[in-house]
mmCIF file of C-alpha atoms in Angstrom:
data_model
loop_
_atom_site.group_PDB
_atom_site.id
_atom_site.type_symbol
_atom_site.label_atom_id
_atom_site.label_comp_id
_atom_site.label_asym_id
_atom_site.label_seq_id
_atom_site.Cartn_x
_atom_site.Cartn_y
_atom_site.Cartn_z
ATOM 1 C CA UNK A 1 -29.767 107.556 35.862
ATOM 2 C CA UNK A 2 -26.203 107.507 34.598
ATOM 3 C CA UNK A 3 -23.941 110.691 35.223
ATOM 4 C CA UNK A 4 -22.410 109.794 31.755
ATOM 5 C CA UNK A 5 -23.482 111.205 28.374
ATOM 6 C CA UNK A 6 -24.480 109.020 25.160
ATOM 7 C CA UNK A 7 -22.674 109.553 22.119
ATOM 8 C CA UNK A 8 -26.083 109.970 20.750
ATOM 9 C CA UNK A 9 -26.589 113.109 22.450
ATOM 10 C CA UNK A 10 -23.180 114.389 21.608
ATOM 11 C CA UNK A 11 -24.000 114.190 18.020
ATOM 12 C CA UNK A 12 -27.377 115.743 18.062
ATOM 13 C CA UNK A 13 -26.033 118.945 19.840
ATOM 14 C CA UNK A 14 -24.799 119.467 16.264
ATOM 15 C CA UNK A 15 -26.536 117.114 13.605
ATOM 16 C CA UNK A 16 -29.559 116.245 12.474
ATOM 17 C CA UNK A 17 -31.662 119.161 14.102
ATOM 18 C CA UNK A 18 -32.025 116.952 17.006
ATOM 19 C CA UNK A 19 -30.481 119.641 19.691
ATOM 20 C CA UNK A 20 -34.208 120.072 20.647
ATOM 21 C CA UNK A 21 -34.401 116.787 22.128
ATOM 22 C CA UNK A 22 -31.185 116.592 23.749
ATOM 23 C CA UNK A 23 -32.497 119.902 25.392
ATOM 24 C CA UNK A 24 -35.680 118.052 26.483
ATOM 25 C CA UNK A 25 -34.650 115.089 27.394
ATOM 26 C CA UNK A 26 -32.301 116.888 29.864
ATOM 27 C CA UNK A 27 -34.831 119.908 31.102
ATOM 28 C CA UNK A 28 -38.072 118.071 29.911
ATOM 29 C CA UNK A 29 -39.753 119.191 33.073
ATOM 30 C CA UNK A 30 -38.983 122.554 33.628
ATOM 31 C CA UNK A 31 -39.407 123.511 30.011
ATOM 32 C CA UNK A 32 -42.924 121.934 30.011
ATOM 33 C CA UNK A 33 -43.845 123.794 33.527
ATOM 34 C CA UNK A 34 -41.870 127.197 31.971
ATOM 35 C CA UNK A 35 -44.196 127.118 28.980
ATOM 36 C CA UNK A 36 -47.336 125.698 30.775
ATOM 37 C CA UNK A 37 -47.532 122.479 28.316
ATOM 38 C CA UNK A 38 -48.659 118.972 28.642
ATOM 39 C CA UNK A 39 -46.531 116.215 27.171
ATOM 40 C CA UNK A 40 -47.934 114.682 23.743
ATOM 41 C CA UNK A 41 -49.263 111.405 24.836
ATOM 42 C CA UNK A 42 -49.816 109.758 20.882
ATOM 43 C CA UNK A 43 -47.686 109.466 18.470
ATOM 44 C CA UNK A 44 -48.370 110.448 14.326
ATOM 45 C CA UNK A 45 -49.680 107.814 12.386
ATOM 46 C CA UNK A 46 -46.680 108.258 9.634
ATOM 47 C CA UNK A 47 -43.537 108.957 12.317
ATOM 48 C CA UNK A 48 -41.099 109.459 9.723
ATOM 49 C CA UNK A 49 -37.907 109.608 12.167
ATOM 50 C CA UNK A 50 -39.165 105.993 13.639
ATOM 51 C CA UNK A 51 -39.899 104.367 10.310
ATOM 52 C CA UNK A 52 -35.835 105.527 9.658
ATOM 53 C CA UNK A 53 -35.039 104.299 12.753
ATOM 54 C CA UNK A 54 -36.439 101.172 12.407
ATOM 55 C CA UNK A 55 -34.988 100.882 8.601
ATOM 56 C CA UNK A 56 -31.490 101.598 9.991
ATOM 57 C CA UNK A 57 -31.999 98.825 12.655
ATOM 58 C CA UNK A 58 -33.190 96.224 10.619
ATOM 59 C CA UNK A 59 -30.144 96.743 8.352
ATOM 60 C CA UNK A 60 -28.094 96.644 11.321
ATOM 61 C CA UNK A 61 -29.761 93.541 12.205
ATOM 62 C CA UNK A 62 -29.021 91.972 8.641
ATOM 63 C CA UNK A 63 -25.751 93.286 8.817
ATOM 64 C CA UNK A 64 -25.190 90.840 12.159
ATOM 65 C CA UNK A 65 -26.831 88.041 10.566
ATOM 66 C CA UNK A 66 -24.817 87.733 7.781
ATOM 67 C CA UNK A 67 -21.467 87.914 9.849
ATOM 68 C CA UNK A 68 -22.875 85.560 11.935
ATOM 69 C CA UNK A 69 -23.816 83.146 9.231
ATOM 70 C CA UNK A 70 -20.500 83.760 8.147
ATOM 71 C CA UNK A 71 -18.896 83.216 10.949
ATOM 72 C CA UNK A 72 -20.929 80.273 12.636
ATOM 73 C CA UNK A 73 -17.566 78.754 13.941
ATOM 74 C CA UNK A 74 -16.554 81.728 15.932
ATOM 75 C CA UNK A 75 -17.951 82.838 19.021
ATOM 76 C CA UNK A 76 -19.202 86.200 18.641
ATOM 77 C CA UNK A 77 -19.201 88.773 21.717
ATOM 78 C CA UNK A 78 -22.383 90.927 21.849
ATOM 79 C CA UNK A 79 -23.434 93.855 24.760
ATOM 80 C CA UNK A 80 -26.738 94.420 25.558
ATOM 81 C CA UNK A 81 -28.353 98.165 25.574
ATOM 82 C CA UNK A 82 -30.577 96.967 28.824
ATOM 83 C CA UNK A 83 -27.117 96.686 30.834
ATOM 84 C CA UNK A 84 -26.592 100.606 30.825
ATOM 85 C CA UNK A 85 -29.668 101.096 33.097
ATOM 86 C CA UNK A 86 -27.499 100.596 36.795
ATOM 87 C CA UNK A 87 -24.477 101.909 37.498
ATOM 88 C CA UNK A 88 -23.831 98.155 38.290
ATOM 89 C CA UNK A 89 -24.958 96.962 35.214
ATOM 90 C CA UNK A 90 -22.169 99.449 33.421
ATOM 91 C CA UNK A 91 -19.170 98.294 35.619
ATOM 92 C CA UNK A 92 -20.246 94.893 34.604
ATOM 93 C CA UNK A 93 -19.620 95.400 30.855
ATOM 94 C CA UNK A 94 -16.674 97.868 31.494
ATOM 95 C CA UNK A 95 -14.838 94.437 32.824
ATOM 96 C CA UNK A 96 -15.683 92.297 30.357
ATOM 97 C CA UNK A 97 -15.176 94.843 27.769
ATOM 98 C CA UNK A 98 -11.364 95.047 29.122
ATOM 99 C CA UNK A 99 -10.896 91.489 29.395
ATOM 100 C CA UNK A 100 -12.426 91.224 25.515
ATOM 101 C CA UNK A 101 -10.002 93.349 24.054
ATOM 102 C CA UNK A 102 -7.362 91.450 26.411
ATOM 103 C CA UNK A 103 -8.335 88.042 25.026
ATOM 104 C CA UNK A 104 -8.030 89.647 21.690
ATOM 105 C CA UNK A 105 -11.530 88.698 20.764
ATOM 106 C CA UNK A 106 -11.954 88.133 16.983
ATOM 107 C CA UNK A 107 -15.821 90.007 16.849
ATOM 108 C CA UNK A 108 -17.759 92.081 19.272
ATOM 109 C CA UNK A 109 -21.028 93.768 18.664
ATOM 110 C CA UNK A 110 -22.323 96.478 20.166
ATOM 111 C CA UNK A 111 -18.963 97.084 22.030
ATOM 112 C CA UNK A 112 -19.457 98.940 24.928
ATOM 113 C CA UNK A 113 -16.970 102.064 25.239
ATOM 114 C CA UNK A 114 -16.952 104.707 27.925
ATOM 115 C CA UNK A 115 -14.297 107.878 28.667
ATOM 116 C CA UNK A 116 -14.218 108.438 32.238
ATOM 117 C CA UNK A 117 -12.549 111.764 32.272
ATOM 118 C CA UNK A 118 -14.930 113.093 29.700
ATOM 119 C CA UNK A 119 -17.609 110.857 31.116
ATOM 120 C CA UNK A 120 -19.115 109.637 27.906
ATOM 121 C CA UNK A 121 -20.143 106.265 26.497
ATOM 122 C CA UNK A 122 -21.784 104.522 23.972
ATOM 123 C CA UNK A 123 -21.858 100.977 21.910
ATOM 124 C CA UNK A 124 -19.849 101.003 18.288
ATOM 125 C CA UNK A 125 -21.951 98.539 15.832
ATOM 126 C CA UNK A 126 -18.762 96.430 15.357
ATOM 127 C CA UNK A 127 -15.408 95.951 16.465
ATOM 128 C CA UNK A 128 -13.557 93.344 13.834
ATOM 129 C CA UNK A 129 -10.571 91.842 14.054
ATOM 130 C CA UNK A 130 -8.082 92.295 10.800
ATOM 131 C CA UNK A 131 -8.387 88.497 9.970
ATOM 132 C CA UNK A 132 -11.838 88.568 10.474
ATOM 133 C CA UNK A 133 -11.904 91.718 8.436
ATOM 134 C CA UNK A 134 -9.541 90.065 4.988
ATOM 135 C CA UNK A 135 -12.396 87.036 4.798
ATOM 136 C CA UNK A 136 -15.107 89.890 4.810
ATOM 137 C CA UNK A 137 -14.239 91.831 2.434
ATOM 138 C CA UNK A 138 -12.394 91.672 -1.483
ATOM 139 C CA UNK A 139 -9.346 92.549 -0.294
ATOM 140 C CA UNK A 140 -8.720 95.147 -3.684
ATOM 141 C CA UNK A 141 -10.960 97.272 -2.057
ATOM 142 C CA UNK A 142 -9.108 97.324 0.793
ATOM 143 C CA UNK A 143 -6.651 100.491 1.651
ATOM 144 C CA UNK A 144 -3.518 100.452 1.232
ATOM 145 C CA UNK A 145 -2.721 101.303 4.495
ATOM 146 C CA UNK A 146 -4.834 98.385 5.964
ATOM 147 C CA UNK A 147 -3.048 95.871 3.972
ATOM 148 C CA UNK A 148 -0.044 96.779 4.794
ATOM 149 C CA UNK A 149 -0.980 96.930 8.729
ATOM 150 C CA UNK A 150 -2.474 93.468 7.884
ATOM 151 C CA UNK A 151 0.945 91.954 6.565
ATOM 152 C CA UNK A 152 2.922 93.351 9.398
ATOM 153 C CA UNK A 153 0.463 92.345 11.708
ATOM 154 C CA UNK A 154 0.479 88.427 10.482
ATOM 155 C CA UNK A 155 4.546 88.565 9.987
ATOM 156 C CA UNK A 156 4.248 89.153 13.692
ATOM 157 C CA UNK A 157 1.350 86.832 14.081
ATOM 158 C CA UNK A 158 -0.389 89.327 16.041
ATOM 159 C CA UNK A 159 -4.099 91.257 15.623
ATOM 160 C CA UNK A 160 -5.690 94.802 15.157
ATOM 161 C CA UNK A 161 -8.506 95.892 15.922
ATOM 162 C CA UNK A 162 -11.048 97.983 13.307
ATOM 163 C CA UNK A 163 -13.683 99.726 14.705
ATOM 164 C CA UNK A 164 -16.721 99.700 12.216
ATOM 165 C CA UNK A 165 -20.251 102.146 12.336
ATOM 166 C CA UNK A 166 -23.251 100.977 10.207
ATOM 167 C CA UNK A 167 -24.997 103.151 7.999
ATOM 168 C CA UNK A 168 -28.162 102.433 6.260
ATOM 169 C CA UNK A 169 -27.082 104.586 3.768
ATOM 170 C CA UNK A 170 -25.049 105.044 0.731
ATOM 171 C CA UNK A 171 -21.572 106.896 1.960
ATOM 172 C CA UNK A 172 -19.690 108.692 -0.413
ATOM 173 C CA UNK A 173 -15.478 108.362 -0.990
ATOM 174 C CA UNK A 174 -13.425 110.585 -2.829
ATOM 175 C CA UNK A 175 -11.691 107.490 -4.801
ATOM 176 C CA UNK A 176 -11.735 103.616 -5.084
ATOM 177 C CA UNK A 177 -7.636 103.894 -3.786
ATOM 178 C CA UNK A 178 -8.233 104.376 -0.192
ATOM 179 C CA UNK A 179 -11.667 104.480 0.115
ATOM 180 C CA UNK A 180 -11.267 107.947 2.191
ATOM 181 C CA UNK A 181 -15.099 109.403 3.463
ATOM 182 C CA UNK A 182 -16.131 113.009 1.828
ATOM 183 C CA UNK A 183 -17.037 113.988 5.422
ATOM 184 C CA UNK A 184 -18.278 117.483 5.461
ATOM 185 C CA UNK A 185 -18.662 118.108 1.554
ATOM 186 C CA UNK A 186 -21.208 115.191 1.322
ATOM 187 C CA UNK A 187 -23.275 115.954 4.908
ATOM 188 C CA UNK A 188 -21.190 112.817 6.566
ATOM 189 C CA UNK A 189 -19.373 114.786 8.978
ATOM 190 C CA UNK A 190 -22.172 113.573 11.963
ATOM 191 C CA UNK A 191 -20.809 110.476 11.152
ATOM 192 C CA UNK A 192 -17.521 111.079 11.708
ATOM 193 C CA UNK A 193 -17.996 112.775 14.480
ATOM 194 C CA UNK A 194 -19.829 109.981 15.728
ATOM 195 C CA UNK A 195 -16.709 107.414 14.993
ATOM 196 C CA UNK A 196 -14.164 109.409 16.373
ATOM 197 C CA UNK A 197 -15.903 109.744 19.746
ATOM 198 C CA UNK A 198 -15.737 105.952 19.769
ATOM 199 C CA UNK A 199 -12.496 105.662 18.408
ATOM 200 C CA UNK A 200 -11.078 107.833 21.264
ATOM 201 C CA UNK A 201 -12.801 105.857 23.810
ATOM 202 C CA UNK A 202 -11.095 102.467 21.991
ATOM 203 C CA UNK A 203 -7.924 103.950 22.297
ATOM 204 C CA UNK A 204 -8.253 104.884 26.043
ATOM 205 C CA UNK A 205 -9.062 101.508 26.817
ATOM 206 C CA UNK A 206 -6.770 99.507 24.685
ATOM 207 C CA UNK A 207 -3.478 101.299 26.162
ATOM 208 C CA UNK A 208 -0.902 99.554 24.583
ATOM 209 C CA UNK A 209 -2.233 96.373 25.013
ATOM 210 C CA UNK A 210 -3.403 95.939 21.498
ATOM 211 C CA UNK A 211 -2.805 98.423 18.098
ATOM 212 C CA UNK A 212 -5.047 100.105 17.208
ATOM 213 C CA UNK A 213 -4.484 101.892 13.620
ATOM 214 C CA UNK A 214 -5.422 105.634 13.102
ATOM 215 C CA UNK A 215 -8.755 105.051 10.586
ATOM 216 C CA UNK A 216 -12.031 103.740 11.403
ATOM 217 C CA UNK A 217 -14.789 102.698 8.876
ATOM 218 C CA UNK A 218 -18.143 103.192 8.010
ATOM 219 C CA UNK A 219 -20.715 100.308 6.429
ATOM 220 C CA UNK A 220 -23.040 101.836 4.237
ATOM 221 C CA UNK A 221 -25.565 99.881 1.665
ATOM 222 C CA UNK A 222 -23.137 101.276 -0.781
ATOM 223 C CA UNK A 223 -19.556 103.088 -1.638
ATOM 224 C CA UNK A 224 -20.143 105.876 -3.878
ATOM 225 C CA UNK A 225 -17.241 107.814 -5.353
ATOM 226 C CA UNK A 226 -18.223 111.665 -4.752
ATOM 227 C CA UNK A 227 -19.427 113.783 -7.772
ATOM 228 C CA UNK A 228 -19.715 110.506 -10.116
ATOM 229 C CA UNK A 229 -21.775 107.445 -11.194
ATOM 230 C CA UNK A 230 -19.236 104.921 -9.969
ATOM 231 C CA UNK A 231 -20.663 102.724 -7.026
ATOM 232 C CA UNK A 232 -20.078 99.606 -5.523
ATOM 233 C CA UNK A 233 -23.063 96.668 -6.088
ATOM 234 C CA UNK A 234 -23.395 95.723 -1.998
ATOM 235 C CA UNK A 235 -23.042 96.199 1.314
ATOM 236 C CA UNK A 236 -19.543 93.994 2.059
ATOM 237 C CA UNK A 237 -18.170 95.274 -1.498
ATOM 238 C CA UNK A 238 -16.212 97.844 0.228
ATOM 239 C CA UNK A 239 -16.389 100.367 3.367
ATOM 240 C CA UNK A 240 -15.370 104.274 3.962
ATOM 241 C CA UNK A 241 -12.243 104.930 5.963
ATOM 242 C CA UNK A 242 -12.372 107.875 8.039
ATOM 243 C CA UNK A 243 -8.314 109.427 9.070
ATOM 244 C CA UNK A 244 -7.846 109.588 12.941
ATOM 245 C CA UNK A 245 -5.152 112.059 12.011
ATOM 246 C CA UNK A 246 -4.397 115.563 10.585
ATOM 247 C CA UNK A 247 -6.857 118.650 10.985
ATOM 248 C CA UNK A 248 -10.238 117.630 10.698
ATOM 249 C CA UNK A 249 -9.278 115.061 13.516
ATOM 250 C CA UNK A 250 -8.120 117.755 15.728
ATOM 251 C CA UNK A 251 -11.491 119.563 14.620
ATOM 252 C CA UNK A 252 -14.205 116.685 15.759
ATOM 253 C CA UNK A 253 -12.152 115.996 18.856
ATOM 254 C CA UNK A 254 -12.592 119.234 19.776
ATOM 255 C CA UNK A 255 -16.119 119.322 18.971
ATOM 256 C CA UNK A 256 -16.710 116.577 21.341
ATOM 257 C CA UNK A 257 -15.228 118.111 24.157
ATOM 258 C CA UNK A 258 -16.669 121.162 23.275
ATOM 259 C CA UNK A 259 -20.111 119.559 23.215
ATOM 260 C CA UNK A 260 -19.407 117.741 26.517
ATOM 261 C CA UNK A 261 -19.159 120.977 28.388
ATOM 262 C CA UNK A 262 -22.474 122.090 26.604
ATOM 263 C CA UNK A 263 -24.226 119.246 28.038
ATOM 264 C CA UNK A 264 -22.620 119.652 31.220
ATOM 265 C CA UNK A 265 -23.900 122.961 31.721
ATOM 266 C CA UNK A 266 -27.725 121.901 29.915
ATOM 267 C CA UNK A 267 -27.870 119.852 33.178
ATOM 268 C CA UNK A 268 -26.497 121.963 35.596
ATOM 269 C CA UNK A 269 -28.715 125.688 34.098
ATOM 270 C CA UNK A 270 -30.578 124.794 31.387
ATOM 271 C CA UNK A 271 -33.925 125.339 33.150
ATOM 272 C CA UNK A 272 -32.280 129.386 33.256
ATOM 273 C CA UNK A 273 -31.571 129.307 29.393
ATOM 274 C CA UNK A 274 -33.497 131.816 26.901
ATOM 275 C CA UNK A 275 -32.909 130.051 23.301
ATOM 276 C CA UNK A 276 -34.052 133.531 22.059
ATOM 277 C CA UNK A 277 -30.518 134.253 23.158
ATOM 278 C CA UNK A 278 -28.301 133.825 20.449
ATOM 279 C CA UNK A 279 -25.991 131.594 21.785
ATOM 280 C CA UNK A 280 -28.738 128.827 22.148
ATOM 281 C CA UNK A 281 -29.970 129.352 18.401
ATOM 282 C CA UNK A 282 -28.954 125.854 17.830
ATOM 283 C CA UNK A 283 -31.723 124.627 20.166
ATOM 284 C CA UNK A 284 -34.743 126.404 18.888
ATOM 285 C CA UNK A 285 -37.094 123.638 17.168
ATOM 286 C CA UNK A 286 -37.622 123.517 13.884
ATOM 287 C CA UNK A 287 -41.390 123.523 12.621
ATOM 288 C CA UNK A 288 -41.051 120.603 10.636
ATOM 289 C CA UNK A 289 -39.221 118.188 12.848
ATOM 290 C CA UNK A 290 -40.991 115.507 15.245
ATOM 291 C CA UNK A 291 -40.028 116.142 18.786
ATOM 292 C CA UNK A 292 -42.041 113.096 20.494
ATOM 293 C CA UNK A 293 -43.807 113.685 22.986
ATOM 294 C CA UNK A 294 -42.443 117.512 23.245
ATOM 295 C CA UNK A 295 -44.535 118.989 20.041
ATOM 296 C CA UNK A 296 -47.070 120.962 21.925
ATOM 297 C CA UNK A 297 -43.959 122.013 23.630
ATOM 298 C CA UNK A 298 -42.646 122.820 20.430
ATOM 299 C CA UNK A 299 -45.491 124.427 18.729
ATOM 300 C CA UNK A 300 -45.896 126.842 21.916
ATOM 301 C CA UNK A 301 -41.816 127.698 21.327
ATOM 302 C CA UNK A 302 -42.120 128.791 18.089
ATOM 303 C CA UNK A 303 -45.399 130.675 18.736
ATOM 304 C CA UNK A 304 -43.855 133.221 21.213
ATOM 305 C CA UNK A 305 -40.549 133.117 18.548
ATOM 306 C CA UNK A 306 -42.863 133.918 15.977
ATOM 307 C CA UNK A 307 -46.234 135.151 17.219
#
């Protein structure tokens, strides 16, 4: 089992009431034994989180089609999730990952990124290239700032690299200028969080051998502009930039270090934890949540809570 912690589970310590499971999944055992419970062994009929799941990945999937199609001259890089599994299998994609970005590799899929001082990892949907990037997208609904990275960049005749999460979701902007992601005012913060985790890692392992500019962007089914009607009419229309600078930056950066230690310390004295204590509130289940296969262990939870 690797030492290092998914991105995944960094984000559900504070999104998507899915703390519950992060809790499980590290002191599964000793919670069941602690609260004398059997794991669920079948799974609802109607699993709403898996039929989302399995909407988000087929989008995903479509998503990788059409670049493909797209791009059907190009080779495309791609990780696989089965690699993670040995300690072996990890170093494996950490070199070609490195030798990737050192080729300058126009698309990558799935890129695999990993902090060792944090020890974290995880696989960002896309990693373009700027030219790939200018043939995928109207280029009026481009930033500013990216075209005029992109100008400098081909003046120079040298790349970027944009690292790209995909949503099967509409995302929200605050204008059709810059594209710039209402984070927090329109519930997207998770998924900033999310990106800036990877974007750190990117950074890490770029150096200075390649630039790396301070946004990122997310691929929803739509862009929406916030509080209005206005919307774009697909999914390569436009995309949501998300700043790698200024406050809230400083804020999620934080918040992933922050959430590092509080896995850290789930693994090392969880099983001694009391989520009746305040300072665990965030991991008491909620009632109408799916915690697969810990719901008897949720159901008995709430119980003593709330006898």
């Amino acid at each position: 089992m690797s030492i290092y912690i998914s991105i995944t589970d960094l984000c559900n310590i504070s999104y998507n009431n899915r703390s519950f499971n992060v809790y499980c999944k590290s002191q599964g055992h000793n919670l069941l034994k602690k609260y004398n419970c059997k794991k669920q062994t079948e799974k609802y009929i109607y699993d709403t989180q898996q039929m989302l799941m399995n909407k988000g990945i087929n989008f995903e999937n479509n998503v990788c089609k059409y670049i493909r199609n797209k791009f059907s001259n190009i080779k495309i890089e791609e990780f696989d999730y089965k690699d993670c599994r040995t300690e072996e299998g990890r170093q494996k994609m950490r070199f070609r990952m490195i030798d990737y970005i050192r080729q300058q590799r126009p698309i990558i899929f799935q890129a695999y990124l990993w902090d060792t001082d944090l020890q974290i990892h995880g696989y960002a949907d896309l990693i373009l290239r700027n030219d790939i990037i200018v043939q995928l997208f109207d280029n009026s609904n481009l930033p500013n700032n990216f075209q005029k990275l992109h100008k400098e960049a081909v003046l120079k005749g040298k790349y970027f690299y944009v690292l790209i999460d995909v949503k099967c979701k509409n995302v929200k902007v605050g204008n059709f200028d810059n594209f710039p992601i209402r984070d927090i005012k329109s519930k997207h913060e998770d998924y900033c969080f999310q990106v800036t985790a990877y974007y750190n890692m990117l950074k890490k392992i770029t150096g200075k051998d390649l630039l790396i500019p301070e946004f990122s962007c997310i691929l929803g089914r739509k862009v929406c502009i916030d509080k209005t009607s206005t919307k774009t009419n697909g999914c390569f229309k436009a995309m949501a930039f998300i700043s790698h600078t200024g406050k809230n930056y400083k804020k999620l950066s934080n918040k992933i270090k922050q959430n590092v230690k509080i896995c850290n310390d789930m693994k090392a004295n969880g099983h001694k934890w009391d989520i009746r204590d305040k300072s665990f509130k965030q991991f008491i289940p909620k009632n109408d949540q799916n915690y697969y296969p810990y719901n008897n262990l949720k159901k008995r939870i709430i119980y003593e809570l709330n006898p």
